[in-house]
Amino acid sequence: MQKKWWMESVGYQIYPKTFYDSNHDGFGDILGIYEKLEYLNDLGVNLIWICPFYDSPMDDNGYDVRDFFKVYESFGKLEDVKKLLDRAHELGIKVIMDFVLNHTSDEHPWFIESRKSKDNPYRDYYIWHDGKVINDKKVEPTNWGSFFGGSCWNYDELTDSYYMKIFSNKMPDLNWKNPKVQQEIVDVGKWWLDFGMDGFRIDAVSHLDRDSFVDIKNAKDKYPLDWHKFSNLPKVHDYLKMLNKSLFTTNDALTIGEVGGQATIKEAIKYAGFNSNELSMVFNFDHNWCNNLFDITNPKKLKTNVVDLKKTFNKWQHAFKDNGWVPLNWLNHDQPRLMSQYGDYKFPLQSGKMLATALYLMRGTPFIYQGEEIGMTNYPFEDVNDFDDISSRATYTYELEKTPDDPVRALKVASLRSRDNARTAMQWNKEEFAGFSDENPKVLVNRNYKKINVETQLNDQKSLLNHYKKIIHLRRFSEFKDLIVYGSYEQIDIENEYIYVYKRIYEHQTLLVINSFSRKKQVYQLNHYDIKNIVISNYDKQKIKNQELTLRPFESIVFEVKEKL
Ligand code: NOJ
């Protein structure tokens, strides 16, 4: 296996709008990230991924790009990005940015041209189609649904035709079949790599090809959402091989593709196997669905399915063990908060530490999502107007249509899943607005910032934040660093529904990582091992008697061991 710098990195994801406001306008910005670089350096991360900061009308918080070469006004200027890159590089921190190439904003000049007429030179930059006529009425070319609700086609009066958009109406999909589009995107990527970026998180990359335009049969919904119609289709791999050859490899760029929850392991290997010549890694979301978050009909069910979770991690660790590399992330800006999904509100500190140990000692590259390291939680939404996110509003509308007399239920469902949970202001200190901004913030601030914030945790040796630091230190600087990065991974006792145990082995070293996902006392037998050391744990004074380890609620402990023969 060829070793790469990003295998030894620890990543951190930044949502610029809510990270830090440096210029007192209530909105996060690039210089805000610059000002917090020392914090990130001290935390130990050496790779940051910044969500979109391109110029945009902000229909989807910057994933709707109006100008690829300009920074959105409230985020700052190109010079600020340069300043950020220079300082990050001085500190040894690599920087990657979101590369949005499935769609643009409808305010992008290409689309403005494309709409104008059927023979405009930019017409084929997007996917246009005539409507169907049913009972003398014009309807969409197919009944396919979009991710943000409704049809995946939008009607445009100007030329009496429909354009495809699998996200919002303001995000028309680019036509990747057009070689000119491919070249434009290569030029955008090249420009940013020349500017100093170290790579990209590639947005919605599995959607670049579409199936033939045939209706989905026997659908319950008017616009059923069937991902297969626009996900992981064969041509996507041709496009990625082209991008890899003309852009990524030539610039030694790190590339992580977002392949959504729908890519199977087989498909993921096609994207990111060592020999695939496409991407460095892919983000998958399989482990995000192991807690019935999407089923609120029975609130009791809303708890982690530990066996499922273990099997999911195991599947990815094994599939990629000789063939490729995986990112290790609990969640991102599209998911509710880790503490509100897999953490335990009665044992926040213990469960938070356990979750960090469980994931970030696996084989792969960690990506910590901003605020995760201090245990930020979901937002207590009280009104539909609290939602800023376009898809949360769409979920609310959809749910309300199902039960028009029960807006409380609709709000509850939309809140549980809302992407806004992850997009509240970063909680820096106890001061007003959580120290995110000193002006009235234009983003939500969670009320619990006096309890949960960076400053308080920096001053507390036993805090979650300090546990994250220790884990990162172990990965990057300790005597176990090669083991943690390159060692083998083996899961033990996979059917145990409370304890997650795995072994990491490298040359003469073995680590045994034991994590309890339970509020109740659990017991684990250690008789196969001679214990050499305790490497890290989240409780004092371990309880081991006659080779039996008693685990307290959410206890997590890592031993250096020698296996008994
Ligand atoms: C995935 C991004 O993570 C999400 O935030 C965005 O809404 C869609 N892609 C569309 O760009």
GROMACS .gro file of C-alpha atoms in nm, residues 14-17 27-31 33 48-58 60-82 84-85 95-100 191-192 195-200:
model
   60
   14ILE     CA    1  -1.610   2.372   0.926
   15TYR     CA    2  -1.947   2.521   0.836
   16PRO     CA    3  -1.828   2.878   0.777
   17LYS     CA    4  -2.161   3.048   0.834
   27PHE     CA    5  -2.249   3.589   1.018
   28GLY     CA    6  -1.946   3.357   1.023
   29ASP     CA    7  -1.663   3.431   0.781
   30ILE     CA    8  -1.329   3.320   0.638
   31LEU     CA    9  -1.127   3.545   0.864
   33ILE     CA   10  -1.172   3.059   1.057
   48ILE     CA   11  -0.972   2.113   0.758
   49TRP     CA   12  -1.264   2.080   0.520
   50ILE     CA   13  -1.454   2.405   0.467
   51CYS     CA   14  -1.812   2.391   0.339
   52PRO     CA   15  -1.895   2.619   0.042
   53PHE     CA   16  -1.798   2.984   0.062
   54TYR     CA   17  -1.850   3.064  -0.310
   55ASP     CA   18  -2.063   3.353  -0.415
   56SER     CA   19  -2.421   3.233  -0.393
   57PRO     CA   20  -2.782   3.348  -0.347
   58MET     CA   21  -2.778   3.109  -0.045
   60ASP     CA   22  -2.896   2.607   0.005
   61ASN     CA   23  -2.631   2.786   0.210
   62GLY     CA   24  -2.375   2.808  -0.067
   63TYR     CA   25  -2.426   2.470  -0.235
   64ASP     CA   26  -2.600   2.681  -0.498
   65VAL     CA   27  -2.299   2.842  -0.663
   66ARG     CA   28  -2.341   3.171  -0.851
   67ASP     CA   29  -1.972   3.231  -0.919
   68PHE     CA   30  -1.704   2.967  -0.869
   69PHE     CA   31  -1.424   3.222  -0.853
   70LYS     CA   32  -1.570   3.467  -0.606
   71VAL     CA   33  -1.630   3.453  -0.231
   72TYR     CA   34  -1.980   3.524  -0.095
   73GLU     CA   35  -1.976   3.879   0.035
   74SER     CA   36  -2.056   3.801   0.398
   75PHE     CA   37  -1.781   3.537   0.405
   76GLY     CA   38  -1.516   3.782   0.288
   77LYS     CA   39  -1.283   3.809  -0.008
   78LEU     CA   40  -1.042   3.596  -0.205
   79GLU     CA   41  -0.753   3.763  -0.020
   80ASP     CA   42  -0.901   3.630   0.305
   81VAL     CA   43  -0.897   3.277   0.167
   82LYS     CA   44  -0.534   3.326   0.066
   84LEU     CA   45  -0.622   3.155   0.568
   85LEU     CA   46  -0.440   2.910   0.341
   95VAL     CA   47  -0.716   2.273   0.366
   96ILE     CA   48  -0.979   2.122   0.141
   97MET     CA   49  -1.299   2.286   0.021
   98ASP     CA   50  -1.633   2.172  -0.110
   99PHE     CA   51  -1.635   2.124  -0.485
  100VAL     CA   52  -1.992   2.150  -0.609
  191TRP     CA   53  -0.802   2.725  -1.047
  192TRP     CA   54  -0.861   2.640  -0.681
  195PHE     CA   55  -0.480   2.899  -0.558
  196GLY     CA   56  -0.344   2.671  -0.286
  197MET     CA   57  -0.620   2.427  -0.192
  198ASP     CA   58  -0.501   2.079  -0.100
  199GLY     CA   59  -0.804   1.899  -0.232
  200PHE     CA   60  -1.180   1.873  -0.230
   0.00000   0.00000   0.00000
